[in-house]
Amino acid sequence: MNTNALQEFGANLLQTNKIDTKKKDAAFAQRFLSHLDTIEELFNYIYGDHPNRNACFDNLLLSLIKTYQDRSSTLLKKDVAKEKKGNWFLSNQITGMSLYVDRFAGSLKGLAEKLNYFDELGVNFLHLMPVFESPEGESDGGYAVSNFRKVDARFGSNEDLNELIKKMNANNMYLMLDIVLNHTSHHHEWAQKAKAGDKYYQDFFYFYDNRDIPNQLDQTMPEIFPESSPGSFTYIEACNKWVMTVFHHYQWDLNYTNPAVLVAMLDNVLHYGNLGVDILRIDAPAFIWKELGTTCQNLPKAHTLLRLIKQCVMVATPGMALLGEAIVAPDEIIKYFGTDNYLARECDVAYNATQMALQWDALATGDTRVMLSAQHPILQKPYGCTWISYTRCHDDIGLGYDDYMIERAGFNAYQHRTYLKNYFAGWHEGSPSAGALFSVNPKTGDARISGSLASLCGLEKAVEWNHTPAIEDALKKIILMQAHSMFMGGIPMLFYGDELAYTNDYSYLQDPGKSYDNRWMHRPIMNWDRNEKRKTSGTFEETIFNATKKLIATRNALEILSDFKNVTWMTPHNIHVASFIRAYDNKKLYCLFNYKSTASFITWYAFKEHGERPAQLKDYWTGLVHQVGNDNEYFVLPGYGFALLESISDTNI
Ligand code: GLC
């Protein structure tokens, strides 16, 4: 359709659906009409030639209108407030925690009673791991959804979720939920109908009559869970067909070449927007488009789909930001923020998975050179978008940065990766780490790492060894890791239990629905009696809880730590120390992190070569004031220590 015809079509649609374009609904109508061209362009790019293009496009537009009509007055007001604030998620005053509702608090009702705990810690943003219906034992932690709109009975009811959201709102908290876009559970209604032979629903998935195409695809598609779910296809006896299952055999990949799938899933996205989600975590977006002869990851059309979703969200639920959970190579992650004409117009937020893994690399090696060598793609993040910055989440740690980054730092990539895996699995002699390898692929030699923050930092083994210096080191390492990720830029996302130094929980081995997946070792069941220990001086819980609380409060107090795309790495003067400057409004904050167990020395010149010559530096962490010395003298960072330094009086150079 040409632009005029499309605008006329859009205006008619608004009128037929009783949208008051002049007064009450003017802002929505304006958004709808101004985004219409782009929405159509993106839609046509994928579905232009599809026989159901017209009906599906109309349904998509109707879904936008309906979502707006159903949006509560509270959310409409919040939309306006967020728009006034600009990119609200760049703020230094948002700190998140990711948690399983049942393992953290029993139920949604239980969680609603725990809001004081978050307040005590300083957390004002919650990522609830998937709460919608998912079959017990085949749930992948909730990422195999059988009903996108019904809260799973193990967590409570839809009503409980609404009550929690209301209470969070009243406490000025933000909410993140997932949309599992790539697949459904094989128990989802669509999958059930497809299995029963319904052709319409078979087209919602990738069904094959024989192994011809699956065999071809298998040549190029990497396996995600090679141990527990090898291959990417599952035979379905009921209908004598093969279905694509990139993740577990019970997670069926949705077929986005069918526009009806996009429209139905977009409607779920918007439904979450109307629940009051502030940031929607789009699960596994890298996988949503498949093509023969490719890895079926990060394909251009996956980005087109995300851009289309972003446009629709901007029209119907503008207060909801989008997070793309793309845990892929550094050069690929950055593309989820959009490129070219769509720069900063795709996902608003992405996980800084590269930086997370690099911190683990530095911790295991005591050397920050690989971290530095990998910064280029990370720093390409456009202004207006931000990271989730984290040390641990519910998933494994993938050493996903590129080999050339390791080699540029002077190491052999294969040996370096082998060392890291052995170190974290605790196999390397003297390694204090108590993790485990996850998804070992004997064909490629790849493996990722499971384990809680505390266990990977050495606390579990140190306690076993009853070795006080090792315990002290482990505690320092936990704080160092959290500090670095919090001050590096982006929204800090803690993983529940880490704020209390929880070590691995091996109870999952007794549960047949979980024992095949060792990621459960770092998904603890909270013990609220034990959590009381945070109030007892000298316990690990108290040390780590208070340090985490202080880190959050320190970050909240320093606006310079908002994500103004203001990270500049300092020239490395010491390979053990990661150091960067956060700059804003004529101010500079020097952030230094020592990944070595003993003290590191940094020449004072390091501070002077960045255009100013501070005479005194105040450390926001220790409260100490340092007199800046001569170039041949040193600032000393204790083992596994860090500093946040601001100049409190400058002298001209
Ligand atoms: C995401 C989730 C992970 C899950 C996968 C499949 O990567 O974080 O836990 O297994 O998607 O849904």
XYZ file of C-alpha atoms and ligand atoms in Angstrom:
665
model
C 0.000 0.000 0.000
C 1.307 3.485 -0.661
C 1.675 5.785 2.340
C -1.526 7.749 1.770
C -3.619 4.665 1.261
C -2.086 3.076 4.350
C -2.727 6.144 6.485
C -6.320 6.229 5.288
C -6.683 2.558 6.019
C -5.235 3.094 9.505
C -7.468 6.096 10.200
C -10.539 4.093 9.155
C -9.544 1.227 11.359
C -9.253 3.587 14.336
C -12.646 5.049 13.573
C -14.373 1.704 13.166
C -12.943 0.677 16.503
C -14.256 3.822 18.173
C -10.897 5.433 18.874
C -11.375 9.106 19.684
C -8.552 10.458 17.529
C -9.240 14.071 18.436
C -9.438 14.055 22.213
C -9.297 11.173 24.653
C -7.231 8.803 22.526
C -5.285 11.389 20.548
C -1.863 10.338 21.827
C -2.494 6.687 20.971
C -3.902 7.552 17.540
C -0.850 9.669 16.867
C 1.484 6.818 17.825
C -0.531 4.329 15.806
C -0.512 6.386 12.649
C 3.075 7.524 12.912
C 4.419 3.990 13.354
C 2.113 2.446 10.783
C 4.429 2.819 7.781
C 7.340 1.201 9.590
C 5.170 -1.572 10.947
C 3.902 -2.354 7.482
C 7.353 -2.173 5.937
C 8.799 -4.625 8.483
C 5.784 -6.901 8.248
C 5.902 -6.972 4.456
C 9.623 -7.648 4.477
C 8.879 -10.986 6.079
C 5.320 -11.791 5.112
C 4.722 -9.682 1.989
C 4.278 -12.748 -0.220
C 2.482 -14.942 2.259
C -1.061 -15.961 1.191
C -2.435 -14.928 4.615
C -0.587 -11.630 4.680
C -3.650 -9.377 4.604
C -5.716 -11.121 7.245
C -2.735 -11.395 9.563
C -1.721 -7.772 9.110
C -5.252 -6.659 9.950
C -5.235 -8.856 13.040
C -1.943 -7.394 14.143
C -3.315 -3.863 13.910
C -6.498 -4.868 15.727
C -4.403 -6.368 18.467
C -2.664 -2.995 18.949
C -5.986 -1.195 19.207
C -7.505 -3.758 21.540
C -4.429 -3.689 23.814
C -4.665 0.068 24.076
C -8.385 -0.131 24.829
C -7.727 -2.643 27.607
C -4.818 -0.723 29.127
C -5.596 0.353 32.685
C -5.636 4.004 33.641
C -2.756 3.326 36.058
C -0.597 2.034 33.229
C -1.628 4.844 30.901
C -0.463 7.311 33.557
C 2.760 5.380 34.057
C 3.375 5.494 30.296
C 3.180 9.270 30.368
C 5.454 9.509 33.414
C 8.053 7.233 31.824
C 7.936 9.177 28.573
C 8.661 12.365 30.516
C 11.660 10.759 32.210
C 13.097 9.709 28.844
C 14.959 6.439 28.920
C 14.089 5.658 32.515
C 16.001 2.372 32.500
C 19.359 4.151 32.164
C 19.083 5.374 35.747
C 21.667 4.559 38.423
C 18.800 4.034 40.840
C 17.467 0.753 39.549
C 18.825 -2.520 40.923
C 17.267 -5.834 40.075
C 17.046 -9.325 41.424
C 16.160 -12.399 39.452
C 14.380 -15.166 41.351
C 12.211 -18.255 41.186
C 8.979 -17.432 42.972
C 8.580 -20.895 44.513
C 12.213 -21.371 45.519
C 12.472 -17.853 46.902
C 9.194 -17.433 48.735
C 6.994 -20.475 48.144
C 4.363 -18.648 46.111
C 3.335 -15.316 44.654
C 1.508 -14.519 47.869
C 4.642 -15.387 49.829
C 6.663 -13.117 47.584
C 4.270 -10.230 48.141
C 5.058 -10.571 51.829
C 8.771 -10.329 51.196
C 8.849 -6.881 49.642
C 10.446 -5.453 52.799
C 13.423 -7.707 52.238
C 14.095 -6.087 48.853
C 13.690 -2.706 50.405
C 16.192 -3.576 53.114
C 18.720 -4.600 50.455
C 17.980 -1.768 48.027
C 16.497 -3.883 45.246
C 13.622 -2.173 43.408
C 13.292 -4.290 40.270
C 12.280 -7.944 40.168
C 12.763 -10.466 37.422
C 10.364 -13.297 38.196
C 11.495 -16.441 36.474
C 8.652 -17.821 34.318
C 5.411 -18.042 36.264
C 3.052 -19.209 33.550
C 1.808 -22.752 33.228
C 4.515 -25.260 32.452
C 4.402 -29.049 32.953
C 6.159 -30.246 36.078
C 9.204 -32.338 35.243
C 9.359 -31.014 31.689
C 9.431 -27.336 32.377
C 13.040 -26.182 31.840
C 12.567 -23.934 34.850
C 9.353 -22.571 33.349
C 10.795 -21.967 29.867
C 8.527 -24.635 28.383
C 5.225 -22.775 28.566
C 1.951 -24.612 28.060
C -0.274 -21.580 28.646
C 1.081 -18.062 28.192
C -1.745 -16.449 30.141
C -2.390 -18.711 33.094
C -0.209 -18.559 36.167
C 0.992 -22.029 37.114
C -0.875 -23.347 40.140
C 2.423 -24.032 41.923
C 2.947 -20.285 42.200
C -0.680 -19.284 42.860
C -3.235 -17.672 40.587
C -3.525 -14.846 38.063
C -5.178 -12.902 40.838
C -2.116 -13.391 43.086
C 0.123 -12.111 40.322
C -2.051 -9.024 39.909
C -2.027 -8.411 43.642
C 1.762 -8.705 43.735
C 2.108 -6.279 40.846
C -0.181 -3.792 42.603
C 1.858 -4.040 45.759
C 5.119 -3.647 43.849
C 3.680 -0.585 42.154
C 2.757 0.932 45.465
C 6.371 0.348 46.575
C 7.726 1.972 43.374
C 9.219 -1.283 42.162
C 9.748 -2.335 38.572
C 8.860 -5.738 37.148
C 10.412 -7.969 34.515
C 8.707 -11.088 33.134
C 9.649 -13.364 30.283
C 8.020 -13.977 26.968
C 9.300 -17.315 25.745
C 9.108 -16.419 22.089
C 11.032 -19.225 20.457
C 9.054 -22.259 21.543
C 6.146 -23.688 23.482
C 5.863 -26.748 25.648
C 4.634 -29.811 23.789
C 1.638 -29.568 26.146
C 0.608 -26.177 24.777
C -2.798 -26.267 23.097
C -1.228 -25.508 19.686
C 1.212 -28.391 20.057
C -1.500 -30.757 21.227
C -3.661 -29.925 18.223
C -0.699 -30.278 15.903
C 0.108 -33.653 17.392
C -3.502 -34.724 16.825
C -3.061 -33.974 13.127
C -4.523 -30.454 12.836
C -2.748 -29.005 9.786
C -3.436 -25.389 10.801
C -1.515 -25.891 14.044
C 1.147 -28.087 12.499
C 2.062 -24.927 10.573
C 2.696 -23.207 13.915
C 5.753 -25.438 14.303
C 8.418 -26.901 12.053
C 7.011 -30.298 11.119
C 8.735 -32.699 8.719
C 7.450 -35.949 7.205
C 10.899 -37.484 7.170
C 14.513 -36.782 8.161
C 15.583 -35.153 4.857
C 15.503 -31.534 5.967
C 16.319 -32.259 9.626
C 19.449 -34.084 8.450
C 20.490 -31.096 6.373
C 19.795 -28.673 9.197
C 21.649 -30.847 11.688
C 24.800 -30.271 9.655
C 24.882 -26.585 10.516
C 22.815 -26.126 13.699
C 24.832 -26.218 16.916
C 23.350 -28.339 19.686
C 22.194 -26.396 22.723
C 21.860 -29.205 25.252
C 24.034 -31.942 23.698
C 24.018 -34.077 26.846
C 20.373 -33.982 27.914
C 18.736 -33.266 24.532
C 21.072 -34.050 21.659
C 20.137 -32.913 18.149
C 17.502 -30.363 17.206
C 14.599 -32.607 16.144
C 12.239 -34.976 17.904
C 10.167 -37.767 16.425
C 6.470 -37.547 17.274
C 4.956 -40.953 17.099
C 1.336 -39.799 17.352
C 1.502 -38.155 13.939
C 4.563 -39.912 12.542
C 6.450 -36.673 11.952
C 9.576 -34.915 13.108
C 9.340 -31.594 14.872
C 12.072 -29.030 15.477
C 13.159 -28.907 19.133
C 16.292 -26.795 19.390
C 16.317 -26.769 23.190
C 14.802 -29.756 25.036
C 12.760 -32.401 23.229
C 9.674 -31.060 25.014
C 10.169 -27.470 23.727
C 8.789 -27.150 20.204
C 10.148 -24.304 18.095
C 7.539 -21.886 16.825
C 7.474 -21.298 13.104
C 7.723 -17.549 12.501
C 7.559 -17.951 8.747
C 3.836 -18.271 9.475
C 2.430 -14.761 10.165
C -0.336 -16.226 12.331
C 2.372 -17.286 14.807
C 3.823 -13.800 14.956
C 0.403 -12.242 15.466
C -0.541 -14.695 18.217
C 2.767 -14.267 20.047
C 2.701 -10.490 19.657
C -0.688 -10.559 21.305
C 0.938 -12.368 24.252
C 3.703 -9.756 24.347
C 1.103 -6.994 24.551
C -0.885 -8.921 27.124
C 2.194 -8.890 29.388
C 2.489 -5.173 28.704
C -1.024 -4.741 30.041
C -0.226 -6.788 33.137
C 2.189 -4.019 34.065
C 5.525 -5.419 32.964
C 8.192 -2.697 32.866
C 10.831 -4.698 31.029
C 9.871 -7.716 28.976
C 12.622 -10.292 28.748
C 12.461 -11.814 25.294
C 13.816 -15.276 25.861
C 16.274 -16.659 23.320
C 15.556 -14.171 20.483
C 18.648 -15.322 18.579
C 16.791 -18.503 17.623
C 13.499 -17.242 16.265
C 14.370 -17.456 12.571
C 15.728 -20.544 10.849
C 17.207 -21.064 7.390
C 18.817 -24.055 5.751
C 22.568 -23.899 5.536
C 22.928 -21.576 8.527
C 23.429 -21.963 12.270
C 19.810 -20.771 12.590
C 20.966 -18.183 15.104
C 21.185 -14.382 14.858
C 19.739 -14.348 11.339
C 18.751 -10.960 9.870
C 15.056 -11.823 9.923
C 15.223 -12.544 13.663
C 16.193 -8.886 13.988
C 13.386 -7.813 11.655
C 10.885 -9.613 13.856
C 12.256 -7.946 16.987
C 12.101 -4.534 15.339
C 8.525 -5.175 14.382
C 7.671 -6.179 17.936
C 9.419 -3.053 19.252
C 7.350 -0.827 16.941
C 4.141 -2.475 18.080
C 5.081 -2.127 21.734
C 5.863 1.555 21.223
C 2.335 2.013 19.908
C 0.301 -0.058 22.351
C 2.292 -0.415 25.591
C 4.938 2.316 25.331
C 6.007 2.106 28.968
C 7.296 -1.423 28.463
C 10.959 -1.725 27.471
C 12.322 -4.816 25.731
C 15.252 -6.929 26.817
C 16.736 -9.276 24.242
C 18.221 -12.296 25.983
C 20.825 -12.960 23.328
C 23.679 -14.887 24.884
C 25.734 -15.014 21.732
C 29.118 -13.853 20.416
C 30.049 -10.266 21.356
C 29.696 -8.918 17.795
C 26.252 -10.483 17.579
C 24.926 -9.365 20.986
C 25.416 -5.747 20.097
C 23.200 -6.088 17.012
C 20.185 -6.683 19.249
C 20.244 -2.969 20.057
C 19.531 -2.414 16.368
C 21.788 -1.420 13.502
C 21.756 1.175 10.686
C 18.347 2.858 10.438
C 17.202 0.828 13.397
C 20.065 1.760 15.704
C 18.631 1.922 19.240
C 15.275 0.867 17.802
C 15.257 -2.845 18.512
C 15.842 -4.099 22.064
C 16.338 -1.462 24.730
C 18.292 -3.760 26.991
C 20.536 -6.802 26.526
C 22.584 -8.961 28.860
C 26.236 -8.024 28.981
C 27.055 -11.720 28.797
C 30.492 -11.005 27.358
C 31.559 -8.838 30.275
C 30.100 -11.315 32.759
C 32.165 -14.151 31.319
C 35.252 -11.935 31.084
C 35.076 -11.216 34.786
C 35.131 -14.943 35.464
C 38.080 -15.241 33.105
C 39.946 -12.544 35.038
C 39.085 -14.148 38.359
C 40.460 -17.516 37.309
C 43.616 -16.146 35.711
C 44.264 -13.065 37.855
C 44.863 -11.331 34.534
C 42.638 -8.715 32.878
C 44.166 -8.711 29.408
C 41.470 -10.831 27.740
C 38.842 -8.557 29.276
C 40.483 -5.527 27.790
C 40.994 -7.151 24.430
C 37.250 -7.885 24.198
C 35.912 -4.424 25.014
C 35.581 -3.055 21.490
C 32.210 -4.649 20.633
C 30.872 -4.011 24.140
C 31.549 -0.301 23.826
C 29.533 -0.124 20.599
C 26.277 -0.124 22.556
C 24.242 2.830 21.293
C 23.254 5.698 23.538
C 19.753 5.235 24.918
C 20.085 1.484 25.373
C 21.561 -0.327 28.306
C 22.904 -3.584 29.630
C 21.764 -5.961 32.277
C 25.000 -6.303 34.156
C 25.427 -9.399 36.242
C 27.807 -11.974 37.592
C 25.421 -14.928 37.774
C 21.949 -15.745 36.561
C 19.883 -18.938 36.472
C 21.792 -20.145 33.412
C 25.264 -21.541 32.915
C 28.255 -19.324 32.168
C 29.333 -19.623 28.551
C 32.833 -18.454 27.690
C 31.261 -16.914 24.633
C 33.893 -14.358 23.657
C 35.927 -14.976 20.532
C 39.186 -16.877 20.258
C 40.910 -13.917 18.603
C 40.263 -11.887 21.762
C 42.093 -14.479 23.817
C 44.911 -14.737 21.322
C 45.333 -10.978 21.065
C 45.881 -11.021 24.818
C 48.777 -13.391 24.286
C 47.224 -16.775 25.106
C 46.506 -19.913 23.171
C 42.711 -19.980 22.931
C 42.306 -23.724 23.301
C 44.610 -23.969 26.307
C 43.114 -20.878 27.873
C 39.562 -22.206 27.613
C 40.634 -25.607 28.884
C 42.265 -23.970 31.887
C 39.106 -21.965 32.663
C 36.851 -25.003 32.468
C 39.179 -27.049 34.658
C 39.530 -24.187 37.102
C 35.807 -23.681 37.598
C 35.016 -27.377 37.642
C 37.562 -27.516 40.480
C 39.794 -29.966 38.611
C 42.780 -27.721 38.273
C 45.228 -28.316 41.071
C 44.674 -25.829 43.852
C 41.504 -24.419 42.307
C 39.168 -23.244 45.079
C 36.212 -23.327 42.721
C 33.352 -25.841 43.099
C 31.439 -25.550 39.853
C 30.586 -28.175 37.250
C 30.731 -28.382 33.503
C 27.393 -28.027 31.776
C 26.401 -29.273 28.332
C 29.719 -30.819 27.458
C 29.824 -31.504 23.756
C 32.361 -34.252 23.043
C 32.132 -33.516 19.294
C 33.271 -29.907 19.629
C 34.935 -29.915 23.042
C 32.625 -27.078 24.124
C 31.328 -26.829 27.660
C 29.753 -24.177 29.813
C 29.906 -23.734 33.577
C 27.363 -24.167 36.360
C 27.790 -23.125 39.980
C 26.693 -20.404 42.359
C 28.615 -17.167 42.714
C 29.869 -18.176 46.162
C 30.899 -21.699 45.132
C 32.667 -20.517 41.995
C 34.461 -17.888 44.089
C 35.712 -20.621 46.416
C 33.541 -20.348 49.512
C 32.184 -23.890 49.429
C 35.635 -25.495 49.274
C 37.207 -23.035 51.699
C 34.572 -23.932 54.289
C 35.177 -27.622 53.625
C 38.918 -27.054 54.070
C 38.151 -24.962 57.152
C 40.781 -22.547 55.914
C 40.292 -18.982 57.121
C 42.469 -17.177 54.533
C 40.679 -19.068 51.730
C 37.313 -18.084 53.238
C 38.392 -14.458 53.400
C 39.559 -14.553 49.792
C 36.286 -16.100 48.669
C 34.271 -13.369 50.368
C 36.460 -10.672 48.837
C 36.067 -12.255 45.408
C 32.276 -12.291 45.701
C 32.250 -8.589 46.524
C 34.768 -7.770 43.805
C 32.693 -9.553 41.163
C 29.505 -7.794 42.220
C 31.203 -4.407 42.467
C 32.708 -4.654 39.019
C 29.457 -5.605 37.355
C 27.513 -2.920 39.253
C 29.834 -0.060 38.358
C 30.549 -1.095 34.789
C 27.255 0.310 33.502
C 23.767 -1.026 33.033
C 21.097 -2.306 35.356
C 22.646 -4.594 37.965
C 20.733 -7.838 38.184
C 21.514 -9.893 41.253
C 20.627 -13.539 41.366
C 18.764 -14.471 44.534
C 20.863 -16.214 47.155
C 24.057 -14.523 45.966
C 23.368 -11.600 48.301
C 23.672 -14.104 51.182
C 26.620 -16.133 49.863
C 24.560 -19.251 49.159
C 26.762 -22.053 47.903
C 25.626 -24.806 45.516
C 22.418 -26.611 46.355
C 22.702 -30.268 45.385
C 19.126 -31.247 46.275
C 18.210 -31.142 42.565
C 19.943 -34.500 42.154
C 17.068 -36.127 44.032
C 14.452 -34.745 41.640
C 14.176 -36.687 38.352
C 12.631 -33.612 36.679
C 15.817 -31.661 37.407
C 18.679 -34.084 37.913
C 19.590 -34.097 34.197
C 20.290 -30.361 34.306
C 23.073 -29.235 36.639
C 22.077 -25.571 36.312
C 19.799 -26.391 39.236
C 22.844 -26.504 41.524
C 22.896 -22.713 41.477
C 19.129 -22.241 41.826
C 18.809 -22.572 45.594
C 15.793 -22.953 47.826
C 15.839 -20.018 50.196
C 15.966 -20.863 53.853
C 14.488 -17.910 55.700
C 15.753 -19.049 59.107
C 19.246 -19.070 57.724
C 18.637 -15.701 56.047
C 18.189 -14.216 59.511
C 21.936 -14.696 59.933
C 22.389 -11.568 57.860
C 21.655 -9.773 61.121
C 24.394 -11.587 63.059
C 27.769 -9.966 62.956
C 30.621 -12.043 61.532
C 28.526 -14.520 59.519
C 29.102 -14.924 55.768
C 25.501 -13.921 55.274
C 26.060 -10.662 57.139
C 29.323 -9.852 55.356
C 27.937 -10.402 51.877
C 24.478 -8.964 52.520
C 25.893 -5.767 53.974
C 28.488 -5.418 51.243
C 25.829 -5.908 48.565
C 23.601 -3.390 50.283
C 26.458 -0.892 50.464
C 27.294 -1.429 46.786
C 23.701 -0.672 45.824
C 23.529 2.394 48.058
C 26.854 3.660 46.676
C 25.617 3.250 43.119
C 22.301 4.918 43.914
C 24.126 7.957 45.262
C 26.327 8.512 42.203
C 24.446 9.783 39.157
C 27.620 9.430 37.121
C 26.932 5.683 37.223
C 23.762 6.063 35.154
C 24.278 4.631 31.717
C 25.258 7.746 29.787
C 27.437 5.562 27.548
C 30.242 6.978 29.604
C 32.779 4.200 30.089
C 36.366 4.803 28.980
C 38.969 2.198 29.785
C 42.142 3.507 31.346
C 45.466 2.622 29.809
C 46.450 -0.627 31.448
C 49.380 -0.115 33.767
C 48.976 -3.383 35.606
C 47.669 -6.576 34.007
C 45.913 -7.629 37.216
C 43.798 -4.517 37.447
C 40.747 -3.671 35.360
C 40.324 0.086 35.372
C 37.945 2.431 33.644
C 36.567 5.917 34.027
C 32.910 6.864 34.232
C 32.695 10.491 33.140
C 29.798 12.933 33.192
C 29.290 16.625 33.524
C 32.979 17.500 34.035
C 33.339 14.817 36.644
C 35.268 11.587 36.543
C 34.970 8.479 38.621
C 37.970 6.160 38.418
C 36.900 2.553 38.963
C 39.641 0.007 39.643
C 39.332 -3.710 40.349
C 42.213 -5.937 41.396
C 41.841 -9.531 40.231
C 44.963 -10.698 42.063
C 45.003 -12.215 45.536
C 47.793 -9.891 46.655
C 48.181 -6.129 46.422
C 48.510 -4.463 43.021
C 50.379 -1.231 42.406
C 49.240 1.416 39.944
C 51.447 4.343 39.087
C 49.851 7.693 39.874
C 50.609 8.614 36.292
C 47.681 6.383 35.303
C 45.329 9.029 36.732
C 47.108 11.979 35.224
C 47.186 10.868 31.629
C 43.457 11.396 31.251
C 43.564 15.159 31.021
C 43.545 16.141 34.647
C 45.901 15.932 37.520
C 43.985 15.149 40.642
C 45.669 16.177 43.864
C 43.442 14.137 46.088
C 41.196 11.220 45.308
C 38.332 10.178 47.487
C 37.390 6.494 47.523
C 33.622 6.106 47.735
C 34.011 2.527 48.879
C 36.444 2.865 51.784
C 35.839 6.551 52.487
C 39.616 7.104 52.422
C 41.195 10.149 50.819
C 44.422 9.517 48.901
C 47.083 12.115 48.199
C 48.131 11.695 44.603
C 51.861 11.078 44.495
C 54.579 11.329 41.879
C 54.661 9.195 38.759
C 57.168 6.813 40.262
C 54.963 6.244 43.293
C 51.954 3.992 43.504
C 48.329 3.734 44.433
C 47.990 0.384 46.171
C 44.931 -1.792 45.725
C 44.686 -4.668 48.212
C 44.239 -8.251 47.020
C 40.805 -8.683 45.380
C 40.121 -5.083 46.346
C 38.553 -2.286 44.363
C 38.275 1.477 44.489
C 35.862 4.117 43.239
C 37.890 7.276 43.153
C 36.802 10.814 42.507
C 39.020 13.828 42.360
C 38.177 16.188 45.193
C 40.627 18.907 44.202
C 42.313 19.303 40.856
C 45.528 21.120 40.090
C 46.308 22.166 36.570
C 48.876 20.099 34.767
C 16.962 -19.068 27.776
C 16.782 -19.324 29.253
C 17.199 -20.726 29.574
C 16.349 -21.684 28.781
C 16.395 -21.336 27.282
C 15.303 -22.047 26.546
O 18.278 -19.111 27.395
O 17.511 -18.369 29.994
O 17.090 -20.992 30.937
O 16.807 -22.987 28.975
O 16.187 -19.965 27.049
O 14.066 -21.435 26.785
